[in-house]
PDB file of C-alpha atoms and ligand atoms in Angstrom:
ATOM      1  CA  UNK R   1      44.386 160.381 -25.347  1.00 68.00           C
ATOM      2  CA  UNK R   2      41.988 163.449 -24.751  1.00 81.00           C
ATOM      3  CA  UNK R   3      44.543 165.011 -22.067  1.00 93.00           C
ATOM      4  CA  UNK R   4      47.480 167.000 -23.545  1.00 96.00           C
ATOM      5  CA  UNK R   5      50.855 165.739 -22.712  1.00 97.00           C
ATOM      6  CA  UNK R   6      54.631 166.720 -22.523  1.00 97.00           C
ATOM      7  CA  UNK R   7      57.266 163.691 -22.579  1.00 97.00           C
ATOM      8  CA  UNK R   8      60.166 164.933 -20.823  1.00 95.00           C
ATOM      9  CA  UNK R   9      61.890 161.709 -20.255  1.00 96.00           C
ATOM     10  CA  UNK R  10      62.469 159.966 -23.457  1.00 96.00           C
ATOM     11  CA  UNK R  11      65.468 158.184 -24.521  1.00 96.00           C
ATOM     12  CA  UNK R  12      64.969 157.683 -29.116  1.00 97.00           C
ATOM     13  CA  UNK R  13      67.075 154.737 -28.719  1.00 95.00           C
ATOM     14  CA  UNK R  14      64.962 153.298 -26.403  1.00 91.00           C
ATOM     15  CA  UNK R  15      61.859 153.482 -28.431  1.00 94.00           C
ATOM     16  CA  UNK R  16      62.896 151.108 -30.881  1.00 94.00           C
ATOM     17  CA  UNK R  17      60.088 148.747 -31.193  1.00 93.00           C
ATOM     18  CA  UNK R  18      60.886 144.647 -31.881  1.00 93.00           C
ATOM     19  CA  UNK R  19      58.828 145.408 -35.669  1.00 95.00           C
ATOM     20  CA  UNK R  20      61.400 148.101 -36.833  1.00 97.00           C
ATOM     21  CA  UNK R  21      64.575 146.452 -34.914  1.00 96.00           C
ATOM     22  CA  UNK R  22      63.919 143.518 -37.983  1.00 96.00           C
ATOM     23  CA  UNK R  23      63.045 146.070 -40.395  1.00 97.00           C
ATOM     24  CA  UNK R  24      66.084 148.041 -40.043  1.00 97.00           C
ATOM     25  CA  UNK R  25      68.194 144.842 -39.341  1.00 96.00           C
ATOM     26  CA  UNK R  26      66.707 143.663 -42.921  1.00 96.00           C
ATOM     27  CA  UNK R  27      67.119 146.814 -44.959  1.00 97.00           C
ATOM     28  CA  UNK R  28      71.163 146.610 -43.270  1.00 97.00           C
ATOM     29  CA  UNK R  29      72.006 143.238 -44.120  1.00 96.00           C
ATOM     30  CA  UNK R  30      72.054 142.586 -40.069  1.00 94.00           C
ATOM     31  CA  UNK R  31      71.447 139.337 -38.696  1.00 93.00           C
ATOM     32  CA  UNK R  32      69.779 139.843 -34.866  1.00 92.00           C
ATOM     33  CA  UNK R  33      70.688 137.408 -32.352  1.00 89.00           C
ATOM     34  CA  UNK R  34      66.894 136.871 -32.015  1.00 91.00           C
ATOM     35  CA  UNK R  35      64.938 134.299 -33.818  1.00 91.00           C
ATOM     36  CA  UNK R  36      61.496 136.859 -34.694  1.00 92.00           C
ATOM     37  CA  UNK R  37      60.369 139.751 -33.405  1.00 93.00           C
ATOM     38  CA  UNK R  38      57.807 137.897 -30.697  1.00 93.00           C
ATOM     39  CA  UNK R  39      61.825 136.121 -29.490  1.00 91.00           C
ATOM     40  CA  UNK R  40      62.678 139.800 -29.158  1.00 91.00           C
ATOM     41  CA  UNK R  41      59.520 141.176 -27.484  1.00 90.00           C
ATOM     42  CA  UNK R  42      60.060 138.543 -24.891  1.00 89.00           C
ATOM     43  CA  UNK R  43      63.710 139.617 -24.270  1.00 87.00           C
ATOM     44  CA  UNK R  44      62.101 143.178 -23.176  1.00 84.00           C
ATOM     45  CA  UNK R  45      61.647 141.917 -19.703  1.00 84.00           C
ATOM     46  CA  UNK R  46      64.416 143.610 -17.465  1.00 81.00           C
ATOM     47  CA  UNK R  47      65.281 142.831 -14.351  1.00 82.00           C
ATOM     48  CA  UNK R  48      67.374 146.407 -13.262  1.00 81.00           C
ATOM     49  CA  UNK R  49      68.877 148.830 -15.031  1.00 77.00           C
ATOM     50  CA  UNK R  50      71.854 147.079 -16.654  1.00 82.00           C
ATOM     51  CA  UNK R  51      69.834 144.751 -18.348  1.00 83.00           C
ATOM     52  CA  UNK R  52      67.796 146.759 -20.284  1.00 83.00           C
ATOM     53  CA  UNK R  53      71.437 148.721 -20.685  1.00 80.00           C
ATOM     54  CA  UNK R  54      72.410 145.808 -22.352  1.00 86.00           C
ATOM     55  CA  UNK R  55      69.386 145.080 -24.980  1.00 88.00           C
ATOM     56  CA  UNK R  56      69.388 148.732 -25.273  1.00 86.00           C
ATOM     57  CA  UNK R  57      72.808 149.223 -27.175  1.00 85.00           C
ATOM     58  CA  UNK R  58      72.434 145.936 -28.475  1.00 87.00           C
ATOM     59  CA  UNK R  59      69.721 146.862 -30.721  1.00 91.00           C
ATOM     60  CA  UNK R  60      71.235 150.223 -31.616  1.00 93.00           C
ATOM     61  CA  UNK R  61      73.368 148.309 -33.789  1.00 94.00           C
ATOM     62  CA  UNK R  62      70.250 148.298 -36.754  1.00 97.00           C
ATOM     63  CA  UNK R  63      70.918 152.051 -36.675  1.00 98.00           C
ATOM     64  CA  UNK R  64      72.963 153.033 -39.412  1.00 97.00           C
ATOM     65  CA  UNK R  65      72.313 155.658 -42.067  1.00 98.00           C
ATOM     66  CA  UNK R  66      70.175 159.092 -41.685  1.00 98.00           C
ATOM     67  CA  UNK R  67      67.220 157.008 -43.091  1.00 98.00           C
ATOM     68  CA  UNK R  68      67.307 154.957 -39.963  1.00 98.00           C
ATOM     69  CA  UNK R  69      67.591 157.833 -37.057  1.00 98.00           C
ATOM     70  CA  UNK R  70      64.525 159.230 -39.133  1.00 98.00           C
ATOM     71  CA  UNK R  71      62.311 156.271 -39.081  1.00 98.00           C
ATOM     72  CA  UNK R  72      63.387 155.507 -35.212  1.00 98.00           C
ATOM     73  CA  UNK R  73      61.995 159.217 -34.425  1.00 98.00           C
ATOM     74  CA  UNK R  74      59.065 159.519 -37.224  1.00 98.00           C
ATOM     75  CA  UNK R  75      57.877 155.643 -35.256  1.00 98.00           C
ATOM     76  CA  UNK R  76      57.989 157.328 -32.308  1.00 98.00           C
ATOM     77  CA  UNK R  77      56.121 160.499 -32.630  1.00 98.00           C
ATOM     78  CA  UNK R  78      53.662 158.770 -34.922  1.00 98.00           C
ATOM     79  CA  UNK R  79      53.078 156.558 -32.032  1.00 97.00           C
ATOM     80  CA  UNK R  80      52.915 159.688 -29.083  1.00 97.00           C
ATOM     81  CA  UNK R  81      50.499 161.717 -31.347  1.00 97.00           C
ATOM     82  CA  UNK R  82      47.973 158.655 -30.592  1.00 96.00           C
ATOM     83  CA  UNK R  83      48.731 158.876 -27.215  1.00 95.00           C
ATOM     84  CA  UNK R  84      48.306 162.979 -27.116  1.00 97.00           C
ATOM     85  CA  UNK R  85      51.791 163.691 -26.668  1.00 98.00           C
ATOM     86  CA  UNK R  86      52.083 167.629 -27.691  1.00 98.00           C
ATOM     87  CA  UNK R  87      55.333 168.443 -26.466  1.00 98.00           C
ATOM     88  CA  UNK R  88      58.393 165.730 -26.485  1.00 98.00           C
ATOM     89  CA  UNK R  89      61.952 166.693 -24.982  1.00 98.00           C
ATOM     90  CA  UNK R  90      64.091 164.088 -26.525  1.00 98.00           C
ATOM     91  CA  UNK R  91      67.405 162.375 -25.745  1.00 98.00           C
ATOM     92  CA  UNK R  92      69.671 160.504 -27.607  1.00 98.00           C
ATOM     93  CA  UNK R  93      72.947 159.118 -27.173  1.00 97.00           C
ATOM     94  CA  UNK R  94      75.782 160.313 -29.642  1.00 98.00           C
ATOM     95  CA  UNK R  95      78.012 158.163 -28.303  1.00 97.00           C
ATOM     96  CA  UNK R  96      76.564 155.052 -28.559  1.00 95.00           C
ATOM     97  CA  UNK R  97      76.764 155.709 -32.128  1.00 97.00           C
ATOM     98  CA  UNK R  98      79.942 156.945 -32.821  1.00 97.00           C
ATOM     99  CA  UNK R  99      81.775 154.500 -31.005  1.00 95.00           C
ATOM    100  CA  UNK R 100      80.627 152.042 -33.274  1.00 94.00           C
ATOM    101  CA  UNK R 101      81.807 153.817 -36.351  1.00 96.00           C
ATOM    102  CA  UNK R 102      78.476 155.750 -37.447  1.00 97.00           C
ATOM    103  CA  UNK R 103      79.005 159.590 -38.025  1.00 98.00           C
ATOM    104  CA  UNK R 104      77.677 162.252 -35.441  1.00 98.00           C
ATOM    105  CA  UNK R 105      76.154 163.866 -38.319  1.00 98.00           C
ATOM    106  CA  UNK R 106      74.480 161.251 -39.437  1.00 98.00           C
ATOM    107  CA  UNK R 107      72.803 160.549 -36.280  1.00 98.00           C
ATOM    108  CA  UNK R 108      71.716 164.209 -35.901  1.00 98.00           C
ATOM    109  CA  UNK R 109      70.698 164.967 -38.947  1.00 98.00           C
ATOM    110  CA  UNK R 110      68.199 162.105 -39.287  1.00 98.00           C
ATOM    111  CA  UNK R 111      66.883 162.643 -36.206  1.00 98.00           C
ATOM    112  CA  UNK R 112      66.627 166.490 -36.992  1.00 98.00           C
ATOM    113  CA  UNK R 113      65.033 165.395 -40.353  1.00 98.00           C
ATOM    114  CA  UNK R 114      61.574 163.891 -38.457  1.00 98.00           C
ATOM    115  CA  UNK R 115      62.032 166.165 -35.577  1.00 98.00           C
ATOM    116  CA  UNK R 116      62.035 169.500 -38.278  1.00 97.00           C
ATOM    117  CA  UNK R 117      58.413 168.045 -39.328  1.00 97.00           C
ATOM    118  CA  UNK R 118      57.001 166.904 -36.022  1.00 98.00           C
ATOM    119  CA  UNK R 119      54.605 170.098 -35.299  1.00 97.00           C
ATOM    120  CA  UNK R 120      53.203 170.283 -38.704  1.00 97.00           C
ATOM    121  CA  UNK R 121      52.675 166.107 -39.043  1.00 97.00           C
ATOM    122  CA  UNK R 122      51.981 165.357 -35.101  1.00 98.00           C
ATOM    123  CA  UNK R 123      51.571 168.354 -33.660  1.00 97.00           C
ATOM    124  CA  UNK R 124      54.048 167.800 -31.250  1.00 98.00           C
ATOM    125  CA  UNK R 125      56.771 170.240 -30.555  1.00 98.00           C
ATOM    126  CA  UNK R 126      60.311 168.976 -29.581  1.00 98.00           C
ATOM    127  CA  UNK R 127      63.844 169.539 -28.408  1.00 98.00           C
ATOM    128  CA  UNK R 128      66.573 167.503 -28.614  1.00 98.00           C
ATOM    129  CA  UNK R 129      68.543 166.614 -26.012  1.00 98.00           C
ATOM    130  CA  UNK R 130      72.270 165.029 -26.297  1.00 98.00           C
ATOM    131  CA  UNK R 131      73.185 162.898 -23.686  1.00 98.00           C
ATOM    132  CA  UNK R 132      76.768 162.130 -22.369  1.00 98.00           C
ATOM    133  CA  UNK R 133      77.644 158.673 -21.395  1.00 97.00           C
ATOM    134  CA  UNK R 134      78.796 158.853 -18.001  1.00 96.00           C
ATOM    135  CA  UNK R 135      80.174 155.266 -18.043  1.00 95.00           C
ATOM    136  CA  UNK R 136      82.964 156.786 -20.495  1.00 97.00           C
ATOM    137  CA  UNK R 137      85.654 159.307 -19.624  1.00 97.00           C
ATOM    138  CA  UNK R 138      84.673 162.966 -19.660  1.00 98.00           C
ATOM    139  CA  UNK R 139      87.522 163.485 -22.135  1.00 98.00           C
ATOM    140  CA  UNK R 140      85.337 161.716 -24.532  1.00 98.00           C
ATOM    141  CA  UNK R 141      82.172 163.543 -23.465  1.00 98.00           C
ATOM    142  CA  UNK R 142      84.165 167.191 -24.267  1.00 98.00           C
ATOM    143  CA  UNK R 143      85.323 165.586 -27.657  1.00 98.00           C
ATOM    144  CA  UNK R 144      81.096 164.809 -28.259  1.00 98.00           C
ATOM    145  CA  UNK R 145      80.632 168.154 -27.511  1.00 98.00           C
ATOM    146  CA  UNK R 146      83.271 169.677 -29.988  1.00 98.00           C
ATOM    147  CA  UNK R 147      81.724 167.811 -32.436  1.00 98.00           C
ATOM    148  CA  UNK R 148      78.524 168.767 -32.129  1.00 98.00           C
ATOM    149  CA  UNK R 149      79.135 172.146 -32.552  1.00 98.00           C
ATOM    150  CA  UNK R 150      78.243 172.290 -36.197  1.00 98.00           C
ATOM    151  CA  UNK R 151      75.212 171.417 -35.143  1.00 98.00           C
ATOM    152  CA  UNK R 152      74.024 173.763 -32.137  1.00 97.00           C
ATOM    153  CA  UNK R 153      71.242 175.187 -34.168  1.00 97.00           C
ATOM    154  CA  UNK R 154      69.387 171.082 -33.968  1.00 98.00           C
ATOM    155  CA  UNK R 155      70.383 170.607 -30.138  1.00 98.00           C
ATOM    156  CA  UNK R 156      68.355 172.158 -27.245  1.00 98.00           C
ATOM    157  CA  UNK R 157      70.383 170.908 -24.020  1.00 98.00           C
ATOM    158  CA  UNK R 158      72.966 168.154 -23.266  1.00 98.00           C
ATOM    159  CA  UNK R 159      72.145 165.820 -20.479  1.00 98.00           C
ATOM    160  CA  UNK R 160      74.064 163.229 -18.673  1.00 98.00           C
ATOM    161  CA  UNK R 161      72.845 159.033 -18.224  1.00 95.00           C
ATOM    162  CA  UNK R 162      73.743 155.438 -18.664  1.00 90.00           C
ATOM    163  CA  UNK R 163      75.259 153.454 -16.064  1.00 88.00           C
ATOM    164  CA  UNK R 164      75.498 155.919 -12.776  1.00 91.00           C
ATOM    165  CA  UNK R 165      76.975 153.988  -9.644  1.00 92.00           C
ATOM    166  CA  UNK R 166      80.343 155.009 -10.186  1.00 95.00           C
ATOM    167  CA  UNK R 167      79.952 157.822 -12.054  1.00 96.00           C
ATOM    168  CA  UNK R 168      79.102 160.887 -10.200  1.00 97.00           C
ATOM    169  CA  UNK R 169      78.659 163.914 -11.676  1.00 98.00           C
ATOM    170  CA  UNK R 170      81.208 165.544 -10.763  1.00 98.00           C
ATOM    171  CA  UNK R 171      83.364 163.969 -13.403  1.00 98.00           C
ATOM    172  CA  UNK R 172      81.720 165.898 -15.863  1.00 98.00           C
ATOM    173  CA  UNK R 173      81.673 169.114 -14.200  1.00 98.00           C
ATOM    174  CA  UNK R 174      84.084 170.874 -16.844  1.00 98.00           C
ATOM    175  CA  UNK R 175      81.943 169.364 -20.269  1.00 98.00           C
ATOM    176  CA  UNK R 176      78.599 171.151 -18.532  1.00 98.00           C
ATOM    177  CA  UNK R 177      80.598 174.377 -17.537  1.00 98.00           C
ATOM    178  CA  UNK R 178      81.870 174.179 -21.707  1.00 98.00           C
ATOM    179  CA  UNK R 179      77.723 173.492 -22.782  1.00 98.00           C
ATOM    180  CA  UNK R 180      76.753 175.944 -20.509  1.00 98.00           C
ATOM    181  CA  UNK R 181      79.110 178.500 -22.814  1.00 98.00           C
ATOM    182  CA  UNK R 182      77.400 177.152 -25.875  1.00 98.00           C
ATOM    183  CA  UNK R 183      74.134 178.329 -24.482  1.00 97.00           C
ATOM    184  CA  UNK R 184      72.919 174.496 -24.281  1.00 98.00           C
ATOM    185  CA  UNK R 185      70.175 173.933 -21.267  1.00 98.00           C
ATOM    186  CA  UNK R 186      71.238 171.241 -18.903  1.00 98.00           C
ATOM    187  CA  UNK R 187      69.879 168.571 -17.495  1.00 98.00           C
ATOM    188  CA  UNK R 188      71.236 165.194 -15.819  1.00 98.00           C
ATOM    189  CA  UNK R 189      70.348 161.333 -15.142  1.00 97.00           C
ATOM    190  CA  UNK R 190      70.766 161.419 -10.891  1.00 97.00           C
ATOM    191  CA  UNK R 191      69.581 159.875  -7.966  1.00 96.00           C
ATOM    192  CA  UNK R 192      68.218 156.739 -10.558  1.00 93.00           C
ATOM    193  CA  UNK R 193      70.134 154.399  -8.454  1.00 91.00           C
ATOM    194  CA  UNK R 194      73.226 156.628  -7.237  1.00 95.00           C
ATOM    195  CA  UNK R 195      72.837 158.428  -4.147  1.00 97.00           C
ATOM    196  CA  UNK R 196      71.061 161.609  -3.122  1.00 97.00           C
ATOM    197  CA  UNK R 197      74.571 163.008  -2.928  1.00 98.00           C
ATOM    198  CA  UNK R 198      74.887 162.697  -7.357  1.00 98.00           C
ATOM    199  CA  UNK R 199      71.473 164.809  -7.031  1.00 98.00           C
ATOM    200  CA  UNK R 200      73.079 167.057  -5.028  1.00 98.00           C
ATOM    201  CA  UNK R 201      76.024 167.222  -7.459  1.00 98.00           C
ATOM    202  CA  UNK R 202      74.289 167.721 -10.509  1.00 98.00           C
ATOM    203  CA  UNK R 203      72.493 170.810  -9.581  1.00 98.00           C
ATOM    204  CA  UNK R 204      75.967 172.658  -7.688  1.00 98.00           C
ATOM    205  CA  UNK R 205      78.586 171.566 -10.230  1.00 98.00           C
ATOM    206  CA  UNK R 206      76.801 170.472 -13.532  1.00 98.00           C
ATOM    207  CA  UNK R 207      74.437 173.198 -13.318  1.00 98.00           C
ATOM    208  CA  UNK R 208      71.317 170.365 -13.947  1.00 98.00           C
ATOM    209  CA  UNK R 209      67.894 173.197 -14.710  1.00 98.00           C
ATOM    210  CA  UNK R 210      66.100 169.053 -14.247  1.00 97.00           C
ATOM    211  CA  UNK R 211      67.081 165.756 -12.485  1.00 98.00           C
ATOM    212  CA  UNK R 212      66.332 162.921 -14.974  1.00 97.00           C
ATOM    213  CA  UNK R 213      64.619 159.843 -12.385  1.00 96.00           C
ATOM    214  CA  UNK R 214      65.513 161.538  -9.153  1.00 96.00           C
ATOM    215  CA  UNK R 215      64.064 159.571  -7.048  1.00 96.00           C
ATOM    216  CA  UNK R 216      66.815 159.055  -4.412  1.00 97.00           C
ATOM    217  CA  UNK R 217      66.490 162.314  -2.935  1.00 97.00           C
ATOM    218  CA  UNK R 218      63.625 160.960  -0.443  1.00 97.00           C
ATOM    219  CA  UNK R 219      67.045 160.245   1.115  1.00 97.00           C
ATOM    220  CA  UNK R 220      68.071 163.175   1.683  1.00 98.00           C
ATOM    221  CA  UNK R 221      65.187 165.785   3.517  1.00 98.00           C
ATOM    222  CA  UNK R 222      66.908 168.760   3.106  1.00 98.00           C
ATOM    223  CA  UNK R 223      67.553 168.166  -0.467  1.00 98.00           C
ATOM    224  CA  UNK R 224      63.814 167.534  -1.224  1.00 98.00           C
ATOM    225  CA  UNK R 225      62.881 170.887   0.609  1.00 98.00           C
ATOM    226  CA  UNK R 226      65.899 172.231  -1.862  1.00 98.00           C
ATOM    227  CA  UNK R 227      64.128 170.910  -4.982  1.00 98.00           C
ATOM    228  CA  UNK R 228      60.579 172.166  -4.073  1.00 97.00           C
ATOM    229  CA  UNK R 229      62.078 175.567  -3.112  1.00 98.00           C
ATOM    230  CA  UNK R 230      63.721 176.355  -5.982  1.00 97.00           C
ATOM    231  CA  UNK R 231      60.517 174.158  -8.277  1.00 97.00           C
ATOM    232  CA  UNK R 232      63.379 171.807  -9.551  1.00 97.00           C
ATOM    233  CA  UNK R 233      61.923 168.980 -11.504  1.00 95.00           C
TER     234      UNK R 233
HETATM  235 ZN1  LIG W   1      66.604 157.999 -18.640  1.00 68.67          ZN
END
């Protein structure tokens, strides 16, 4: 608690704690496929990255209306200012919203609406950082990003996750070359379970300033001498 800290791998979605899941699921009219929050709290044990993937947007489903992007972030920083968070770079996942018929500006604006009040409440400064699901066509990913262009002033950087075998960077070299213009930072989910090549990738074609999990480039020597060279994170 006493040691000052900066959260630069958070997902909002994933914060979503059993307790609010109901709360929001109530105040919706949603029925969970979970008999009570402890039912839920048990289902949190994952097994590899799909399966959390798959509880994950699940439970997005409780997240409707501007009111509910605001409680998901105002939980979450009331709950890293007891932890001494002072710093939090946030993602979140646009898409995982508007494919299911909730507005991009809905989802932005609530989350802007606890992150605008987060020094003065927490003390805990932020950014906000929208993600591209890589698991989707990049078409989609450059129609995210038109979209969000109303709201550049709320949006620090654009990085890239979800499910990565498959997926490699490289599809999504023209949507980081088009944030890049914007005057977004960049960052990008590689090496999580994809090889040290996507690491490679994300840096030379996506532009990545930080590589989100990263930890398949002990595969690759010369691309861990790379990332200490140039102090990549
Ligand atoms: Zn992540």
């Amino acid at each position: 608690m006493a040691i000052p800290k900066a959260e630069l791998h958070l997902h909002i979605e994933g914060t979503l704690e059993p307790e609010l899941a109901f709360h929001l699921a109530d105040r919706n009219g949603i029925t969970l496929p979970h008999a009570d929050v402890q039912a839920l709290r048990d289902a949190y044990s994952f097994t590899d990255l799909q399966s959390f993937l798959n509880l994950y947007y699940e439970l997005m489903d409780v997240l409707r209306t501007e009111a509910d992007f605001h409680d998901l972030a105002e939980a979450y920083l009331t709950r890293a200012a007891t932890q001494g968070v002072r710093h939090a770079e946030i993602f979140f996942d646009p898409q995982a919203h508007t494919n299911r018929g909730v507005p991009l500006a809905t989802v932005i604006n609530g989350l802007s609406s606890a992150l605008d009040t987060s020094l003065q409440r927490h003390n805990i400064s932020t950014s906000l950082i929208l993600c591209f699901l890589r698991d989707l066509p990049a078409s989609e990913a450059m129609d995210t990003l038109h979209a969000a262009r109303p709201h550049l002033h709320q949006i620090n950087a654009v990085g890239l996750d979800s499910a990565e075998v498959g997926n490699p960077p490289e599809k999504f070299t023209e949507v980081f070359q088009a944030a890049a213009d914007l005057g977004l930072h960049r960052v990008a989910h590689a090496g999580e379970e994809g090889p040290a090549d996507y690491i490679w990738q994300a840096l030379d074609l996506l532009g990545a300033e930080r590589i989100d999990h990263g930890i398949r480039c002990l595969d690759d020597p010369a691309l861990v001498t790379h990332l200490a060279t140039t102090q990549t994170p």
